[in-house]
Tab-separated table of C-alpha atoms and ligand atoms in Angstrom:
chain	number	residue	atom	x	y	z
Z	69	UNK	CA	5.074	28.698	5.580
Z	70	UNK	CA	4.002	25.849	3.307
Z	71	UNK	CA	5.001	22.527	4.076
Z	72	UNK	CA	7.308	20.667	2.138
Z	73	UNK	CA	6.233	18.272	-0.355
Z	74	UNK	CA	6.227	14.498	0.647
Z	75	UNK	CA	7.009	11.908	-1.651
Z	76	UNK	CA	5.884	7.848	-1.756
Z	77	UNK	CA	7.556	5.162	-1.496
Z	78	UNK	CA	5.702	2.032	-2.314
Z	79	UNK	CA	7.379	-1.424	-2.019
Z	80	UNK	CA	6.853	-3.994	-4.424
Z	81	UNK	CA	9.930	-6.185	-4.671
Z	82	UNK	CA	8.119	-8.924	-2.469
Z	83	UNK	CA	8.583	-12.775	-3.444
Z	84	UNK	CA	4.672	-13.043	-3.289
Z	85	UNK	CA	4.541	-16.970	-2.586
Z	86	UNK	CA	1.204	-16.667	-1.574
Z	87	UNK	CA	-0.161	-16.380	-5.105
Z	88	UNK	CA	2.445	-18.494	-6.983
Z	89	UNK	CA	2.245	-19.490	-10.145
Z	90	UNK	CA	0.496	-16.608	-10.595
Z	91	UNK	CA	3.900	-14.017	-9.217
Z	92	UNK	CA	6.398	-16.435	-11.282
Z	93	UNK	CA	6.611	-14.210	-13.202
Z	94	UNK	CA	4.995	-11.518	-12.539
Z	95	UNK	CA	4.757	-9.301	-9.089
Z	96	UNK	CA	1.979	-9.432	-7.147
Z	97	UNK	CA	1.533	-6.094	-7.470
Z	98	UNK	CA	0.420	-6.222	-11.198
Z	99	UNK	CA	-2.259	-8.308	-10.481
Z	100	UNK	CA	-5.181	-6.467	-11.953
Z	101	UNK	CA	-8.287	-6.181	-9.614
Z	102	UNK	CA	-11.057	-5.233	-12.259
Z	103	UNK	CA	-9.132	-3.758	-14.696
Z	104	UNK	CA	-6.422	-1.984	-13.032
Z	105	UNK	CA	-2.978	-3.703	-11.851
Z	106	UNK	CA	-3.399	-3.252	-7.988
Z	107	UNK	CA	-0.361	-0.927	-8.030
Z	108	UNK	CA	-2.322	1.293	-10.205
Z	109	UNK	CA	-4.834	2.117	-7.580
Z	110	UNK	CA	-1.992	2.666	-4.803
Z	111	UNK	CA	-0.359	5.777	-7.360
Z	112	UNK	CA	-3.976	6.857	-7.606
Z	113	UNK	CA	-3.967	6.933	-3.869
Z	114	UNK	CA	-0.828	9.011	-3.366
Z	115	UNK	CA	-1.707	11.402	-6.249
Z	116	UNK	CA	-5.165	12.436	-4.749
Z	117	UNK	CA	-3.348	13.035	-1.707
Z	118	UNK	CA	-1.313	15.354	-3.308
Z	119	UNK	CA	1.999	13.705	-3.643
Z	120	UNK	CA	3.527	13.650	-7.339
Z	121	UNK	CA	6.675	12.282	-6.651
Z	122	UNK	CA	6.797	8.326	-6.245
Z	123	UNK	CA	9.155	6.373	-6.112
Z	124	UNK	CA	8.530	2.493	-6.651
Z	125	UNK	CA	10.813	-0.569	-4.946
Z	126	UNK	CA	10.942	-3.177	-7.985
Z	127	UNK	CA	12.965	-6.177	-7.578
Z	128	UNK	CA	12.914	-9.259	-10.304
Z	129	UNK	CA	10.423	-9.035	-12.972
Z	130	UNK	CA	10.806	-5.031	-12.588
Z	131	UNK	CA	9.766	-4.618	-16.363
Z	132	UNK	CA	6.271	-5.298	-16.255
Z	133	UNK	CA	5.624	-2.292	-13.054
Z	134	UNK	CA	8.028	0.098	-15.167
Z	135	UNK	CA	6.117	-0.893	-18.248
Z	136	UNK	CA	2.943	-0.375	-17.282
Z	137	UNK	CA	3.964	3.634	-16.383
Z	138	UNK	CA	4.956	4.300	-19.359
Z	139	UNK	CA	3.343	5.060	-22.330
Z	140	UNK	CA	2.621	2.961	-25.434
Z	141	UNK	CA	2.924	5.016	-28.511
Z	142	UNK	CA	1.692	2.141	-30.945
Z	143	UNK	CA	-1.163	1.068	-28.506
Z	144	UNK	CA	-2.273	4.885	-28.075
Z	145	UNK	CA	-1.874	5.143	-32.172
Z	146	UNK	CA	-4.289	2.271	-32.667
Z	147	UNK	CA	-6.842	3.384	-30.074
Z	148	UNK	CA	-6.604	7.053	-31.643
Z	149	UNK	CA	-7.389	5.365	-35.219
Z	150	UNK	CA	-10.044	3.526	-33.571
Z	151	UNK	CA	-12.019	6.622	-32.385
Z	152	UNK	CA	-11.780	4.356	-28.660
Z	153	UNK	CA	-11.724	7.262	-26.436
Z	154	UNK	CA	-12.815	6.232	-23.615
Z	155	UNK	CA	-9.765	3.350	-23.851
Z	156	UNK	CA	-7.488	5.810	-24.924
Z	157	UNK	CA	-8.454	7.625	-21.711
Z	158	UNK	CA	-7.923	4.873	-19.555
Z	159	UNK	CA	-4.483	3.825	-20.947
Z	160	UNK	CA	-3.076	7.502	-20.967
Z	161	UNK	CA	-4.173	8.114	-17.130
Z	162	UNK	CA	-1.692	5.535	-16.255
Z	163	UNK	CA	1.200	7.304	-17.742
Z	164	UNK	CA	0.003	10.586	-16.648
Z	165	UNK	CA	-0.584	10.598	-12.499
Z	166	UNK	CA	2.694	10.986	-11.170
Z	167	UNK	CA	6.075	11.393	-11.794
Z	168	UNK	CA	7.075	7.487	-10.885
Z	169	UNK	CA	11.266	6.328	-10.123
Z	170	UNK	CA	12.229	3.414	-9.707
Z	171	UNK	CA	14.876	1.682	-7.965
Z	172	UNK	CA	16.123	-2.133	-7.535
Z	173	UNK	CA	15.673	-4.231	-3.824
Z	174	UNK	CA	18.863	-6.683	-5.046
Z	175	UNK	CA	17.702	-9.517	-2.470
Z	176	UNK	CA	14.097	-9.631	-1.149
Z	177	UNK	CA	15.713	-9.005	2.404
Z	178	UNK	CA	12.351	-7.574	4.572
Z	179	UNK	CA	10.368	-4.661	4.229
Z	180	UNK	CA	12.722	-2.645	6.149
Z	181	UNK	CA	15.692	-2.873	3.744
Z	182	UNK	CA	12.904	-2.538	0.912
Z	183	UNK	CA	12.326	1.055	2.581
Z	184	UNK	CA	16.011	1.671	2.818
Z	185	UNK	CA	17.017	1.100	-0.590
Z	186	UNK	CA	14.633	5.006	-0.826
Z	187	UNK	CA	16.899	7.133	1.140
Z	188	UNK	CA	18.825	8.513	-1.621
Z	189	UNK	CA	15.672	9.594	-3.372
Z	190	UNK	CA	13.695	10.716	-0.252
Z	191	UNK	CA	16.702	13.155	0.642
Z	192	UNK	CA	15.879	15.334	3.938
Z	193	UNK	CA	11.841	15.772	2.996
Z	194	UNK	CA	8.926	13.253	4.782
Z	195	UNK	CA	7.591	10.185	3.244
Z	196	UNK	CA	5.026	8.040	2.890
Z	197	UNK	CA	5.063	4.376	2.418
Z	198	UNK	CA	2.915	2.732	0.458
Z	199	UNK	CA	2.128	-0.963	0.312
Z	200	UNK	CA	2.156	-1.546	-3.380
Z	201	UNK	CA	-0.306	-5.093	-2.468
Z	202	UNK	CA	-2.665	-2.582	-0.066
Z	203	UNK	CA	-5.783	-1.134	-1.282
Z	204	UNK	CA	-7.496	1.711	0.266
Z	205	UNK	CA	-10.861	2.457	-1.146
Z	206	UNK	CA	-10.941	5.385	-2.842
Z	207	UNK	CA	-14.342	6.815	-0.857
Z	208	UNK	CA	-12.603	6.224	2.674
Z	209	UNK	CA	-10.172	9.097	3.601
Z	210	UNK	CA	-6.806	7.968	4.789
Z	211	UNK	CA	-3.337	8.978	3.759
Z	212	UNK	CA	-4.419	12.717	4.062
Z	213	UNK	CA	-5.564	12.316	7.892
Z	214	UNK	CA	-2.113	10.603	8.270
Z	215	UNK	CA	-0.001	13.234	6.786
Z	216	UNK	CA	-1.954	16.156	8.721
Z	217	UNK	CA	-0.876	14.035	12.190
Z	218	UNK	CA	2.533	13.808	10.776
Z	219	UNK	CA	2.744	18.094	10.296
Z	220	UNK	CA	1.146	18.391	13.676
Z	221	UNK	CA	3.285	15.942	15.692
Z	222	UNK	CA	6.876	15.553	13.785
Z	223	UNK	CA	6.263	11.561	14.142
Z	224	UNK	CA	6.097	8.452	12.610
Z	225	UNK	CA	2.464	7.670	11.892
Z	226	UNK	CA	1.070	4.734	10.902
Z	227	UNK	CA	-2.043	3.076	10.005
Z	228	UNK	CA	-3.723	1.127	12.558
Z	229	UNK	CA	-6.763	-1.434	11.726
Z	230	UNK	CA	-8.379	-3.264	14.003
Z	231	UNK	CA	-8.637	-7.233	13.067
Z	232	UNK	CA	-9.827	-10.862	13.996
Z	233	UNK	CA	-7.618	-12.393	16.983
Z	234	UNK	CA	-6.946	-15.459	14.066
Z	235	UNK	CA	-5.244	-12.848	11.718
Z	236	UNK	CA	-3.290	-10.893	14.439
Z	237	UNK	CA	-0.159	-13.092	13.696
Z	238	UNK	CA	0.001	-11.770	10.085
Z	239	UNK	CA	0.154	-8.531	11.142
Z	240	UNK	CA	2.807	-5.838	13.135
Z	241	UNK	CA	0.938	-5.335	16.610
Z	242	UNK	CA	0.609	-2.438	18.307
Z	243	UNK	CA	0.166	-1.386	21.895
Z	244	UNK	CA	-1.393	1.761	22.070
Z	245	UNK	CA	-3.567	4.584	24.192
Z	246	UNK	CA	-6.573	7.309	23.035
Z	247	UNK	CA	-5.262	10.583	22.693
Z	248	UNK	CA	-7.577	13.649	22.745
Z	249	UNK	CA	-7.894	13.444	18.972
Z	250	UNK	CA	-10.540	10.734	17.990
Z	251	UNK	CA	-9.308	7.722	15.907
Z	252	UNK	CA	-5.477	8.940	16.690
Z	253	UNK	CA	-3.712	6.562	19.364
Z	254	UNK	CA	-0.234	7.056	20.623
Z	255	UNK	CA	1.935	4.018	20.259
Z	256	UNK	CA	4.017	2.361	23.100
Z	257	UNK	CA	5.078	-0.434	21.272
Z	258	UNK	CA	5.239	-2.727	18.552
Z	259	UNK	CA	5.713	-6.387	17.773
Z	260	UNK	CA	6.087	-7.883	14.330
Z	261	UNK	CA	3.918	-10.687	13.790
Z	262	UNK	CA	2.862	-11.886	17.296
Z	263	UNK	CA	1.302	-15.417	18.477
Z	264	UNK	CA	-2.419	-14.565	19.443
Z	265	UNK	CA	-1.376	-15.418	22.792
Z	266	UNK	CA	1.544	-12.784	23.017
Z	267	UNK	CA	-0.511	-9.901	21.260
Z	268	UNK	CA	-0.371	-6.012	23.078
Z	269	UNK	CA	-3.813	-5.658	21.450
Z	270	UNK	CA	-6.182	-6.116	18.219
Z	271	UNK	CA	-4.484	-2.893	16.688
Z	272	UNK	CA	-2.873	-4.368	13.449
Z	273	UNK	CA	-0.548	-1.989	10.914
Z	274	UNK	CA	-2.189	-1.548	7.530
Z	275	UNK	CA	0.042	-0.687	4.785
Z	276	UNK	CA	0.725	2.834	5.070
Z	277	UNK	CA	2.758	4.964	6.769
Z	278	UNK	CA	4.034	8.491	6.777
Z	279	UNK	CA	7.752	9.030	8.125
Z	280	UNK	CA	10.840	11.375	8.722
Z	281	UNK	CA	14.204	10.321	7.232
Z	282	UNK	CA	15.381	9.864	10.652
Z	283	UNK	CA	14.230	5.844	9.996
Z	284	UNK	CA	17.094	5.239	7.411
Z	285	UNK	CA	19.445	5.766	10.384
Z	286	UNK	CA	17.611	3.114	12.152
Z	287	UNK	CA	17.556	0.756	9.423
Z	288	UNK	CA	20.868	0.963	8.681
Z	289	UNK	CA	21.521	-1.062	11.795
Z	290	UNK	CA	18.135	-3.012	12.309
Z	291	UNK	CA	18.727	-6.445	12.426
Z	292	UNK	CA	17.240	-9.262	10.583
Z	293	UNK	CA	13.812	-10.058	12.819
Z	294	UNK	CA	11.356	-12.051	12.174
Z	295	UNK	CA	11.516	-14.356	9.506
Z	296	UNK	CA	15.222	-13.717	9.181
Z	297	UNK	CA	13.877	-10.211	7.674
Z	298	UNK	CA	14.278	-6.401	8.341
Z	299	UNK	CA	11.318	-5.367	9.604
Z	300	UNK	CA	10.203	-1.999	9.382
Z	301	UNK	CA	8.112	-2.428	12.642
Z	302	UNK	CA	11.320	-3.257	14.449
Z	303	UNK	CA	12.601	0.289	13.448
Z	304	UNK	CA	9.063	1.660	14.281
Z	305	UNK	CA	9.206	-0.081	17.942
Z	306	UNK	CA	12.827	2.032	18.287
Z	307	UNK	CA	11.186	4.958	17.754
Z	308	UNK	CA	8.029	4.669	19.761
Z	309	UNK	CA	10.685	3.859	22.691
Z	310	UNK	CA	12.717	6.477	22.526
Z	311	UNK	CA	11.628	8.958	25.353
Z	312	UNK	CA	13.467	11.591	23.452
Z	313	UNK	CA	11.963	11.560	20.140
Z	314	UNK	CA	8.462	12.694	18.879
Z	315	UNK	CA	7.398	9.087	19.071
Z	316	UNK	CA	4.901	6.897	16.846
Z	317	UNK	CA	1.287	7.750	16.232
Z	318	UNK	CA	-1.326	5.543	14.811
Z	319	UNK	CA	-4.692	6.748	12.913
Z	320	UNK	CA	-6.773	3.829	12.891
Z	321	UNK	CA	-8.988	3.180	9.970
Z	322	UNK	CA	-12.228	2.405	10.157
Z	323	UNK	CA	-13.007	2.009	6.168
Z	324	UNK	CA	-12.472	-0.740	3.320
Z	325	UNK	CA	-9.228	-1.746	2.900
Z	326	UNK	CA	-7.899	-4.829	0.438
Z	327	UNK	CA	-5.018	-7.019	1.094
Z	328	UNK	CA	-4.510	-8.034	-2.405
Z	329	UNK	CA	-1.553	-10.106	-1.647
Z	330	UNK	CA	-3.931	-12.337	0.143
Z	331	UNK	CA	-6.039	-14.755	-2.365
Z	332	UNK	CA	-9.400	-14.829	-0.475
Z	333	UNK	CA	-9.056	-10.699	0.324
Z	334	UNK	CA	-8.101	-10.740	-3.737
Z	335	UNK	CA	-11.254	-11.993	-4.640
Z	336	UNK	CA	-12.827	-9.700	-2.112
Z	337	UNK	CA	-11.510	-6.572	-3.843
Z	338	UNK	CA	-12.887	-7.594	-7.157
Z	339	UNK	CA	-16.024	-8.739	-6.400
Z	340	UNK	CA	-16.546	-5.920	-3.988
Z	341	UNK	CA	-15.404	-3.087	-6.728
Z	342	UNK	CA	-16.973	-4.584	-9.758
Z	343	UNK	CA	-20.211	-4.525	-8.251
Z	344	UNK	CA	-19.823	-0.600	-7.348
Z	345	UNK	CA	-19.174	0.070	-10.680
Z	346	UNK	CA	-21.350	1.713	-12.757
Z	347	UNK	CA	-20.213	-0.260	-16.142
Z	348	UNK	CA	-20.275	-4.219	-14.164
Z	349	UNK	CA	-22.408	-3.303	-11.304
Z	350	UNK	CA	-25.796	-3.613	-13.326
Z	351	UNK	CA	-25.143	-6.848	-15.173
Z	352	UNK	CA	-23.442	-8.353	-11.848
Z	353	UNK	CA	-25.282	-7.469	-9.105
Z	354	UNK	CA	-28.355	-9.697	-10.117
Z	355	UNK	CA	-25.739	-12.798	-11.391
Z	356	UNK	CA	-24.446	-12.897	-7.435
Z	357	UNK	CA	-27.126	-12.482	-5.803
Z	358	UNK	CA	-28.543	-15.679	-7.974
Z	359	UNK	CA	-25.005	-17.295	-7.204
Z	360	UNK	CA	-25.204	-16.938	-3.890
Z	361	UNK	CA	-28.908	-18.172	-3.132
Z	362	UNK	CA	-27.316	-21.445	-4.485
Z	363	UNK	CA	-24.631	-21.837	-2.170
I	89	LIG	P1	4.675	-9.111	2.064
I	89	LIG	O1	5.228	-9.900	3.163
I	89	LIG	O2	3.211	-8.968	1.926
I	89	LIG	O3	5.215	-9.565	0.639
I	89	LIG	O4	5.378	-7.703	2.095
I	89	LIG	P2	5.775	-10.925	0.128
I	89	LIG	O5	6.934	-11.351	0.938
I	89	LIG	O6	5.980	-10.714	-1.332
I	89	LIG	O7	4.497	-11.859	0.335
I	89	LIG	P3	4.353	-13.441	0.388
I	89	LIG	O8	4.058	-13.702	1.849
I	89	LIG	O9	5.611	-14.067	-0.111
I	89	LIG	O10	3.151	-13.749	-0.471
I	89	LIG	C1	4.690	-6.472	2.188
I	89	LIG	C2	5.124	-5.518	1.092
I	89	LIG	O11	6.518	-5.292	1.121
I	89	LIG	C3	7.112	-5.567	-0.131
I	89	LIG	C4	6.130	-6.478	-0.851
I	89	LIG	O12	6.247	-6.343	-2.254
I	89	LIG	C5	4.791	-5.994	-0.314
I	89	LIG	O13	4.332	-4.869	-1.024
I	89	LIG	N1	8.430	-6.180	0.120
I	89	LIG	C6	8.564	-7.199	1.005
I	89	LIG	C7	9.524	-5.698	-0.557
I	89	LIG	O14	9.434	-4.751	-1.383
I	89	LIG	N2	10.739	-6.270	-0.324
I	89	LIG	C8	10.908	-7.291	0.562
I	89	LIG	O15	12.045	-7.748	0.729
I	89	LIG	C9	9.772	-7.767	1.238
């Protein structure tokens, strides 16, 4: 029988202090990294993996995400007239990869209420959640791998990465053991945001996951956590406890992965993906490598 279809979910009604002025007003998710808002290459994500339903968590400045999914009839006329099809190209692909809802997060109140505010739209099917800041490079598999766990078990499975004992108190922690399946651990437990000290392990969640429904029930009564908000890894750690359930899984990724919320891993991205690219590569590989002889 074929398996249902999931849909996304990608938050992106965050505050994003981090990079004020620059998310006054605007999210940080439109930030463009090259020349694609980093949202952009999070549908991308989700639509080679299949999924063609998405729906997106705005909260205040929605217009500009909603915007930038739609189409432009008077930009698309003047590119047209221009004979600028490779522009034209660009600008209609944006419009064109998925079909993309949208729904309002009233009060930035945690991730976990920002995942809530999708049951209606998520129904009785699987999910996956998206973080709309997270960037997953294109030529490193993920989300699929995750999704194929999620058929096979019935769990929650998340993304694991390992990182830096001075960055494991950004992160949701996990505690974890091998299975037979290389690169899939089963989780025992999860703690959001952990002193170094107090850390089950180097294991941090990445911003993707792939979940039942039966999470709304459980954030429907999570409690405000850590930083007075609901967590989604608070809900994760009640699943991964209960002896009952099919538990939490991890796939941990070994690959590139972007924090664009963060300004130094922002910079990363776009150096990193300009100089890939066939049109920037050429003219900036030599200019860094002269930069950076001298540092
Ligand atoms: P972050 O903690 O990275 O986002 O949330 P933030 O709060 O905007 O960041 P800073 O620390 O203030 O710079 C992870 C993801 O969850 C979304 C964010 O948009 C981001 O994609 N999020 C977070 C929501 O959608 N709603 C919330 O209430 C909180």
């Amino acid at each position: 029988m074929p398996h249902p279809p999931i849909k996304a979910v990608i938050p992106a009604a965050g505050l994003g202090t981090r990079f004020l002025p620059a998310t006054k007003a605007m999210p940080k998710e439109m930030l463009p990294v090259v020349d694609k808002p980093a949202i952009q290459y999070v549908v991308e994500e989700a639509a080679q993996a299949g999924i063609d339903d998405i729906l997106v968590i705005i909260g205040r400045n929605k217009n500009a995400i909603s915007n930038h999914f739609d189409s432009v009839p008077e930009l698309e006329e003047k590119l047209k007239d221009k004979g600028d099809t490779d522009r034209l190209r660009r600008v209609l692909e944006s419009s064109d990869l998925a079909d993309i809802h949208f729904v309002r997060q009233g009060e930035p109140k945690g991730l976990g209420h920002a995942v809530l505010r999708a049951k209606a739209h998520v129904g009785d099917s699987s999910f996956a959640v998206m973080l709309g800041d997270d960037l997953i490079d294109e030529r490193d598999e993920l989300l699929t791998t995750m999704i194929e766990e999620h058929r096979r078990t019935g769990a929650a499975v998340i993304a694991l990465m390992e990182v830096p004992q001075t960055h494991i108190h950004l992160y949701g922690v996990a505690s974890a053991e091998p299975t037979e399946h290389d690169g899939i651990v089963k989780v025992n437990g999860l703690v959001e945001k952990p002193s170094a000290e107090d850390a089950p392990s180097n294991l941090a969640i990445i911003g993707r996951y792939v979940l039942s429904p039966a999470v709304f029930d459980i954030l429907e009564r999570t409690e405000p956590g850590k930083g007075g908000e609901i967590q989604l890894t608070d809900a994760l750690q009640e699943l991964a406890a209960d002896p009952d359930g099919p538990g939490v899984y991890g796939v941990v990724f070994r690959g590139r992965r972007y924090d664009t919320g963060d300004r130094v891993d922002y910079i990363k991205a776009i150096v990193q993906l300009a100089v890939d690219r066939e049109d920037l590569g050429p003219d900036l590989r030599p200019w860094f490598k002269d930069f950076a002889a001298n540092l």
